[in-house]
mmCIF file of C-alpha atoms in Angstrom:
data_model
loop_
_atom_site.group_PDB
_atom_site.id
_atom_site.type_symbol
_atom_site.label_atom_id
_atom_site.label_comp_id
_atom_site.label_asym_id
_atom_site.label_seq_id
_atom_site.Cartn_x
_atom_site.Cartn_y
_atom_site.Cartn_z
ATOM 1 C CA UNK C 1 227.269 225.766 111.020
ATOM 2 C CA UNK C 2 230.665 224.427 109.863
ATOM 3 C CA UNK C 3 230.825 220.774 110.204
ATOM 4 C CA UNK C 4 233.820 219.379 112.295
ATOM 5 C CA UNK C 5 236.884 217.356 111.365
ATOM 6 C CA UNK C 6 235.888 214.401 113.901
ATOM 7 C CA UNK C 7 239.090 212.528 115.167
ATOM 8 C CA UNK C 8 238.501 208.932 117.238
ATOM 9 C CA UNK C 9 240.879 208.585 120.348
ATOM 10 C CA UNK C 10 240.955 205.474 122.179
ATOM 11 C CA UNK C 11 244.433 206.376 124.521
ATOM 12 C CA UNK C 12 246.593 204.429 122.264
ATOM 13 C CA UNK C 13 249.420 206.508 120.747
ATOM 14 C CA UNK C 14 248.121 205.691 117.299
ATOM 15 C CA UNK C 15 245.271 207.534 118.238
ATOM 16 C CA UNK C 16 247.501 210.513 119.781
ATOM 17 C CA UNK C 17 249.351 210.726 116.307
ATOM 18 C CA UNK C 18 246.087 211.163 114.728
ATOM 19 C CA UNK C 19 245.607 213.824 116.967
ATOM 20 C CA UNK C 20 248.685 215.301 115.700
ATOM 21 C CA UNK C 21 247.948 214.909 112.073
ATOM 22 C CA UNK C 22 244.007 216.192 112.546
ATOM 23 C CA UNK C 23 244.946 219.402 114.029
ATOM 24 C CA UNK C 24 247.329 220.465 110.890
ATOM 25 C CA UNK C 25 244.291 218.882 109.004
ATOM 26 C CA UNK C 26 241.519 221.056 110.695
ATOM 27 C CA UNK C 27 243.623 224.429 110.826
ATOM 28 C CA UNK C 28 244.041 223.655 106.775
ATOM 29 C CA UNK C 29 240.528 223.531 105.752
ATOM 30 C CA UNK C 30 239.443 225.929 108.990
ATOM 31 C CA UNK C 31 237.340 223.509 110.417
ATOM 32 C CA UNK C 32 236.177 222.684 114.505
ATOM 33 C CA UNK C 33 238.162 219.689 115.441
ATOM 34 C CA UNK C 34 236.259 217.368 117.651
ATOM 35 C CA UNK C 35 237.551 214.197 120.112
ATOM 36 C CA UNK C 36 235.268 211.771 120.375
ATOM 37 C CA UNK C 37 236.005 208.603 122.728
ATOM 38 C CA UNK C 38 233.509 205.248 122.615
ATOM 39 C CA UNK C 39 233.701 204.278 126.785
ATOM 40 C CA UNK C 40 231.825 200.750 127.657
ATOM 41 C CA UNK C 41 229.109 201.986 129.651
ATOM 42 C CA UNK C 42 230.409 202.859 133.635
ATOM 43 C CA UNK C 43 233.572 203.227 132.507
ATOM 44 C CA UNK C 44 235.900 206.632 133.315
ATOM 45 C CA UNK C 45 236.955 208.124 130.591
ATOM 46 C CA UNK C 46 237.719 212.144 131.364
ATOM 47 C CA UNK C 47 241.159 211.035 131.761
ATOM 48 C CA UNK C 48 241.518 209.993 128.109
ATOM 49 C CA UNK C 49 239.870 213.047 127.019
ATOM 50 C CA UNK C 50 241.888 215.566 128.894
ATOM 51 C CA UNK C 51 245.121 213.565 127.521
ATOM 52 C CA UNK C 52 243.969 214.042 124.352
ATOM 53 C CA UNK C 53 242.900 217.830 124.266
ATOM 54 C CA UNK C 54 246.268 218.747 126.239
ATOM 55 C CA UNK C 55 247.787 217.133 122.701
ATOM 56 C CA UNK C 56 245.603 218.790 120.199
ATOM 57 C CA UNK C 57 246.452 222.067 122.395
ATOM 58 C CA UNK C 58 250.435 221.776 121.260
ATOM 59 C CA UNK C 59 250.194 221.809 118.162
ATOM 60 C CA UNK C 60 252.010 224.833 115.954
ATOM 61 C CA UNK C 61 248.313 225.133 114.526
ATOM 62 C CA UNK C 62 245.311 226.732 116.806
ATOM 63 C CA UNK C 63 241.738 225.221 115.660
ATOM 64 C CA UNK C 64 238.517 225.118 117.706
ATOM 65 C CA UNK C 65 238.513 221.987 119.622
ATOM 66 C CA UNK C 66 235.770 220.109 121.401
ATOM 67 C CA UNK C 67 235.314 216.599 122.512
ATOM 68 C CA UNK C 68 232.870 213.961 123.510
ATOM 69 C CA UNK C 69 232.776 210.675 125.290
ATOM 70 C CA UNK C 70 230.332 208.348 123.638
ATOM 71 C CA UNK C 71 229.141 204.817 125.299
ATOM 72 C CA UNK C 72 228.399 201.718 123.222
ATOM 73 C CA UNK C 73 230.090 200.223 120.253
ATOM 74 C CA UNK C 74 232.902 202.221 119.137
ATOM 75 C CA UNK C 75 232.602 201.594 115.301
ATOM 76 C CA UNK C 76 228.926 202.190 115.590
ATOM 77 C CA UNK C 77 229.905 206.008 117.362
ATOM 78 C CA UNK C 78 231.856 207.149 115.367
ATOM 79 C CA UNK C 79 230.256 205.869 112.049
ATOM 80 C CA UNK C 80 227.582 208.070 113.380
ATOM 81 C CA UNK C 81 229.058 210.851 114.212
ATOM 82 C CA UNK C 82 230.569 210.471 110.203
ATOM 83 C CA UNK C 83 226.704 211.423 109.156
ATOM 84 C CA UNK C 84 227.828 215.110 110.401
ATOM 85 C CA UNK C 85 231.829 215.646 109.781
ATOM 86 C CA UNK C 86 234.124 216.889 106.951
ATOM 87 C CA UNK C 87 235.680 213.866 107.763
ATOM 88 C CA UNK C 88 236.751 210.902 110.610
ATOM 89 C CA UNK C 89 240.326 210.558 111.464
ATOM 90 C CA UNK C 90 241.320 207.277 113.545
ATOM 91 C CA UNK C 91 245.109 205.941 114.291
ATOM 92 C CA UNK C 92 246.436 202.985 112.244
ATOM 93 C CA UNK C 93 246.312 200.537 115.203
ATOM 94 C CA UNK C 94 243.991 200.579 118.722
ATOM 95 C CA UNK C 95 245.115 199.471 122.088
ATOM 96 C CA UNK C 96 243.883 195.957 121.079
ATOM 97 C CA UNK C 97 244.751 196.037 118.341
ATOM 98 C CA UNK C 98 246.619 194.070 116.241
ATOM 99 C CA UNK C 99 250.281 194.392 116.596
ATOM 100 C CA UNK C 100 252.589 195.637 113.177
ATOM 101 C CA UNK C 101 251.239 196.924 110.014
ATOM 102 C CA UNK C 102 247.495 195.877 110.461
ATOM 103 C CA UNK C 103 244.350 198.446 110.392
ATOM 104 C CA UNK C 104 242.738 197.628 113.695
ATOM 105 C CA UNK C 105 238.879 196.018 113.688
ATOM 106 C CA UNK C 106 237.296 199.115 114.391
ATOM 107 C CA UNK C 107 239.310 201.324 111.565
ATOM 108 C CA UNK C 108 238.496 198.811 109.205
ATOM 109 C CA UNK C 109 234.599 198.716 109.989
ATOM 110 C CA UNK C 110 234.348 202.722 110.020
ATOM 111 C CA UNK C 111 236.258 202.866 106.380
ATOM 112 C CA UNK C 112 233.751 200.340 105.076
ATOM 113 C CA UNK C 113 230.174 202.388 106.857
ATOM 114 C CA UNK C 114 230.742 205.615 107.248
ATOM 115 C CA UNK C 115 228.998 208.299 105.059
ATOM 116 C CA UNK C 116 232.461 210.607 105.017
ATOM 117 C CA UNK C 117 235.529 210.269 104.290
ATOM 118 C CA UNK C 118 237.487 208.031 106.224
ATOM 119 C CA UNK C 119 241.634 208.896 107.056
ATOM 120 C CA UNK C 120 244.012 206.445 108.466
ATOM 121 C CA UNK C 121 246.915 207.883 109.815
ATOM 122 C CA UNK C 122 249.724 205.716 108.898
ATOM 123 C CA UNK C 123 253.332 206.244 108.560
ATOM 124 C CA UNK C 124 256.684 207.379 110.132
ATOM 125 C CA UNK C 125 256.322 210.773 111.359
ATOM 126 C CA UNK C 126 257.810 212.057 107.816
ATOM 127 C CA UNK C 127 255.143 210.576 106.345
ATOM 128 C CA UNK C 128 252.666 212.160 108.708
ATOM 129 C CA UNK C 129 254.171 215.726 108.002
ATOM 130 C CA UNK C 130 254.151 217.003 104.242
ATOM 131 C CA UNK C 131 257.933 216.191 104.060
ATOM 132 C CA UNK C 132 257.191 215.165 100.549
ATOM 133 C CA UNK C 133 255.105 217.528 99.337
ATOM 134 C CA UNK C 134 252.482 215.171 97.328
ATOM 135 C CA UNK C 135 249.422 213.950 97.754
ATOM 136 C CA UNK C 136 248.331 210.942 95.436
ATOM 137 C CA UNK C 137 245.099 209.288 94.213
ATOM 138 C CA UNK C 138 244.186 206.281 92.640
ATOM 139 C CA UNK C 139 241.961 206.576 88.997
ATOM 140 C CA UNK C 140 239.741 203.166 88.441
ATOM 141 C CA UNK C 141 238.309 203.594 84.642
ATOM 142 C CA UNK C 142 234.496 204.747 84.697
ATOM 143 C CA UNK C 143 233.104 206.949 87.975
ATOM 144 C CA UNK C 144 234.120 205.461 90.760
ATOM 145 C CA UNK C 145 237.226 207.937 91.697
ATOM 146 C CA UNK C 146 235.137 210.939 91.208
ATOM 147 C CA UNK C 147 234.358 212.141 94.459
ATOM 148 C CA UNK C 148 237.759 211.132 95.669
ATOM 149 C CA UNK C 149 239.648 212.597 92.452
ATOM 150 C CA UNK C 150 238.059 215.830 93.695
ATOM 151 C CA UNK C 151 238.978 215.484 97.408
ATOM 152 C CA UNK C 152 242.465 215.022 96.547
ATOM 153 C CA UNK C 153 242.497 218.272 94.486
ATOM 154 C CA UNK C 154 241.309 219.823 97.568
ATOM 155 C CA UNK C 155 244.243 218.292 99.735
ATOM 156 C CA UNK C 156 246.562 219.276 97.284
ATOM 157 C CA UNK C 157 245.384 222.271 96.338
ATOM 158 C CA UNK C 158 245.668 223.839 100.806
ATOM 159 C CA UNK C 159 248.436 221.929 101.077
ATOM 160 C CA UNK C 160 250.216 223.940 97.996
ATOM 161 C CA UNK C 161 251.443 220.590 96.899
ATOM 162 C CA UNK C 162 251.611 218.466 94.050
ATOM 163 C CA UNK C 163 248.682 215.758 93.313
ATOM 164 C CA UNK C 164 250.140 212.490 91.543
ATOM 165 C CA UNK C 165 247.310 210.641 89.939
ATOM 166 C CA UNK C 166 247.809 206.990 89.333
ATOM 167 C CA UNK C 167 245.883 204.642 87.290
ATOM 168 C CA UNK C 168 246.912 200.772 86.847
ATOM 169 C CA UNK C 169 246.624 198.446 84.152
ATOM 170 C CA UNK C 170 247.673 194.919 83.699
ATOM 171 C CA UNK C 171 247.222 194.367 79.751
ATOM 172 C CA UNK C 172 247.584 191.042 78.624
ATOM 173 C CA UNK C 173 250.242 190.151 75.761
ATOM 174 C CA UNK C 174 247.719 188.483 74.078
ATOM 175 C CA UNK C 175 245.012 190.864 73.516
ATOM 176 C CA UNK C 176 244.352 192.697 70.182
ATOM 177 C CA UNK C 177 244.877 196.001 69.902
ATOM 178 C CA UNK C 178 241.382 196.570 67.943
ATOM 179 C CA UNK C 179 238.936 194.588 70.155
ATOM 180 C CA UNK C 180 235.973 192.919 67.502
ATOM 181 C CA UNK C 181 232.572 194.938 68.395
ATOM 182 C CA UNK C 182 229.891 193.300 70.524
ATOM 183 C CA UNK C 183 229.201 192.843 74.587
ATOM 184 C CA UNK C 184 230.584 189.523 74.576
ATOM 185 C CA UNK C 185 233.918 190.556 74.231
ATOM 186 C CA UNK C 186 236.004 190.483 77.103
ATOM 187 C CA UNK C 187 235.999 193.703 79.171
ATOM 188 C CA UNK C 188 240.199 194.036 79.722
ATOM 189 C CA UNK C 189 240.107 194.748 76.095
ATOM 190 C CA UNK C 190 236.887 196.850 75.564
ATOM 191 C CA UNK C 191 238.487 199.380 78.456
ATOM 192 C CA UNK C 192 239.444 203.293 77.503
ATOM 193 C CA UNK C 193 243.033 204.266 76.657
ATOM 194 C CA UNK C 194 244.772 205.053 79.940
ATOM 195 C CA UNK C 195 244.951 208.788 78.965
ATOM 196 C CA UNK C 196 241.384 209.282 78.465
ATOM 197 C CA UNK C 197 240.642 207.508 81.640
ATOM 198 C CA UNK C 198 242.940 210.272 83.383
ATOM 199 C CA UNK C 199 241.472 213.140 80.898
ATOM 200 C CA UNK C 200 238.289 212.820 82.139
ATOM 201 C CA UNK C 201 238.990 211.777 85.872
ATOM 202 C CA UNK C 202 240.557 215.065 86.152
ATOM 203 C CA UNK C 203 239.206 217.862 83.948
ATOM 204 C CA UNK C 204 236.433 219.226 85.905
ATOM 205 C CA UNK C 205 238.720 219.297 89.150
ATOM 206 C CA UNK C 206 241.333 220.810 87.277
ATOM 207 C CA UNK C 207 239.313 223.367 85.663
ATOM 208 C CA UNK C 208 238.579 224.620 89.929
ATOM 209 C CA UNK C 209 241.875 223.777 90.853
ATOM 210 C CA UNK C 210 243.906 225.318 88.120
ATOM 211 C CA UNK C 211 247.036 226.404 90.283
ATOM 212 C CA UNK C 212 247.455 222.978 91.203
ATOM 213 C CA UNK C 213 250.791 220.950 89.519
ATOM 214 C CA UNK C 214 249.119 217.611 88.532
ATOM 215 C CA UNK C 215 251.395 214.784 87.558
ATOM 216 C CA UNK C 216 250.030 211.531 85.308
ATOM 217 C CA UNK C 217 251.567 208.070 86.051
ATOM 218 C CA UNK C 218 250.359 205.530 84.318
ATOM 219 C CA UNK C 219 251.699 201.666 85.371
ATOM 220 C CA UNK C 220 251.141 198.100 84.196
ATOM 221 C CA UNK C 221 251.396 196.362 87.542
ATOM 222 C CA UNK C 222 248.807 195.372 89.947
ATOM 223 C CA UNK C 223 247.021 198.517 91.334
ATOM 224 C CA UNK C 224 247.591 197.525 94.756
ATOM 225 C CA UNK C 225 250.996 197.806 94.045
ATOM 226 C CA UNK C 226 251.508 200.522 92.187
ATOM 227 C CA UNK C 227 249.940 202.796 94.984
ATOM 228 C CA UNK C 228 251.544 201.420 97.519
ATOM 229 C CA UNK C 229 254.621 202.379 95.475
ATOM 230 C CA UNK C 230 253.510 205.603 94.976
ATOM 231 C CA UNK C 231 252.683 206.568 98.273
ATOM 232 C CA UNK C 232 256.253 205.456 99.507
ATOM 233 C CA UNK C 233 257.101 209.164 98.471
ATOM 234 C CA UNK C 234 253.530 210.912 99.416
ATOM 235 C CA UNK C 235 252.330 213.094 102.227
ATOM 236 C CA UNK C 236 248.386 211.596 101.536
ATOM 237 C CA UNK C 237 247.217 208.770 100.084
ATOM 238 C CA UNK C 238 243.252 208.922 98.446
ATOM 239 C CA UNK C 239 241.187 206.165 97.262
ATOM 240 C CA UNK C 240 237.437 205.815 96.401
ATOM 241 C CA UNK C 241 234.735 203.306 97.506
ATOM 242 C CA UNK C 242 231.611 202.763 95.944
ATOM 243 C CA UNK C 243 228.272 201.680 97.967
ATOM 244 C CA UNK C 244 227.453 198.125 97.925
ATOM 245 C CA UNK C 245 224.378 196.988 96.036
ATOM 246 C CA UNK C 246 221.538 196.100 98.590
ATOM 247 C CA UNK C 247 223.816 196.516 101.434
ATOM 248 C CA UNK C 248 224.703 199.279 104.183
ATOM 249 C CA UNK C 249 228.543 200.184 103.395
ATOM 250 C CA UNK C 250 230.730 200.322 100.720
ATOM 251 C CA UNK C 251 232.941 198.207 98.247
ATOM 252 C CA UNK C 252 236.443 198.184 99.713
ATOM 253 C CA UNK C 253 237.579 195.423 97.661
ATOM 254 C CA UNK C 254 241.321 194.210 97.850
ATOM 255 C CA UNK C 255 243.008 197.117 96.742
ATOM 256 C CA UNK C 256 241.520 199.417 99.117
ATOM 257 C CA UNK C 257 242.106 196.563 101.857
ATOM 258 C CA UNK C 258 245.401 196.453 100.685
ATOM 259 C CA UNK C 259 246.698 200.027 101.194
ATOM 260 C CA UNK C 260 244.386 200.385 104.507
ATOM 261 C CA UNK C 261 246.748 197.551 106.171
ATOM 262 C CA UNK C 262 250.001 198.564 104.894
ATOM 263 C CA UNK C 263 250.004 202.172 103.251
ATOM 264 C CA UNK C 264 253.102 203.660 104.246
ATOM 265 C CA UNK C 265 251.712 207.465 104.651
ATOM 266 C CA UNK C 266 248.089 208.589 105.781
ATOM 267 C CA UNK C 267 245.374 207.216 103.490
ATOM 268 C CA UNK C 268 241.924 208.391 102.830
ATOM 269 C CA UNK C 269 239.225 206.332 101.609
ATOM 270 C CA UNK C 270 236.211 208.606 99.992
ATOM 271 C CA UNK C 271 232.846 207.207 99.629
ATOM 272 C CA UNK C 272 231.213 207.723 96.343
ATOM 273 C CA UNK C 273 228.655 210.409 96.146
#
């Protein structure tokens, strides 16, 4: 059984757009695409549904659709229909949400539970297309960006696009270029030249993915902002998360909060296998 791209709709047109982008999305991969609405118990909600299949029905791409109204807590449903998807979609902003840039309450709490990966759709609708024709990912030094180093190859890779892969670095003008041996030295300078962090981020993925134009950018400013720079020009937007230690969820941390609030394309946070 092929899992389904799982898209939550809420009747906002956030959630709409997400429609939009998750039908491109499903007939891409050739996945199901299923709707799935969180109702407070007694409350109608074929209406919504029916709005939101009629959508996903005029798109330029034909997928298998289904849909589902859920009652309860709408974080809670949809984290757990994440156990079984390729991945959750949600809209940028609910119909409670907060008003501007701001990832809504119950984005934020799926893109720090769920078990899949997690997309935001963000952006003008050039940024929703693939105007740009680039998908970019953010490279942390050691494993974290594994699993979402390889997702991004994948984007990139139906997409026929390019994948940009960014990793930041704020060096200090004071630190030695030959850090003295021994744990206690401090970390900034014990870390792996930027190019070997990228080497090894992306040689396996490269080695499946060998028709795929990968470009290296490698900046000394805040990581935060240099993917929110990078993404100004991007189609896709991927990050990683890591699971918290002795908790249910994962690490977003501030650069991940950072981009899920004001990316200006459609971001993806992967969890960490």
């Amino acid at each position: 059984m092929v899992i389904p791209l799982v898209v939550g709709i809420d009747g906002s047109e956030s959630s709409l757009e997400a429609v939009d982008w998750a039908v491109d999305e499903a007939a891409r991969h050739t996945v199901p695409l299923h709707l799935v609405h969180a109702a407070e118990p007694g409350r109608e909600a074929s209406d919504l549904i029916a709005v939101a299949s009629a959508r996903a029905g005029t798109g330029t791409a034909a997928v298998r659709l289904s849909s589902e109204v859920l009652y309860g807590d709408a974080a809670l449903a949809l984290i757990g229909k994440g156990r079984n998807a390729f991945a959750l979609v949600l809209g940028s902003r609910g119909l409670g949400g907060l008003t501007g840039l701001l990832l809504g309450s119950v984005g934020l709490a799926v893109a720090a539970r769920a078990d899949c990966p997690v997309v935001v759709v963000r952006g003008s609708a050039e940024h929703r297309g693939v105007r740009f024709g680039s998908v970019v990912v953010g490279v942390e030094d050691g494993e974290g960006s594994d699993t979402a180093v390889e997702f991004a190859f994948r984007e990139a890779h139906v997409r026929r696009c390019e994948l940009v892969a960014v990793h930041a670095r704020s060096t200090p003008a004071s630190a030695p270029s030959e850090p003295p041996p021994g744990s206690w030295y401090p970390r900034e300078a014990r870390r792996r030249p930027p190019a070997q962090v990228l080497d090894d981020a992306l040689r396996g993925p490269a080695e499946q993915y060998r028709n795929t134009t990968v470009r290296r950018r490698v900046v000394e400013v805040p990581a935060r902002q240099a993917l929110l720079e990078a993404a100004s020009g991007a189609d896709l937007l991927v990050v990683g998360a890591g699971k918290r230690h002795g908790h249910f969820g994962l690490q977003l941390g501030l650069i991940n909060h950072a981009v899920l609030h004001h990316a200006p394309c459609p971001i993806v946070v992967v969890p960490r296998k």
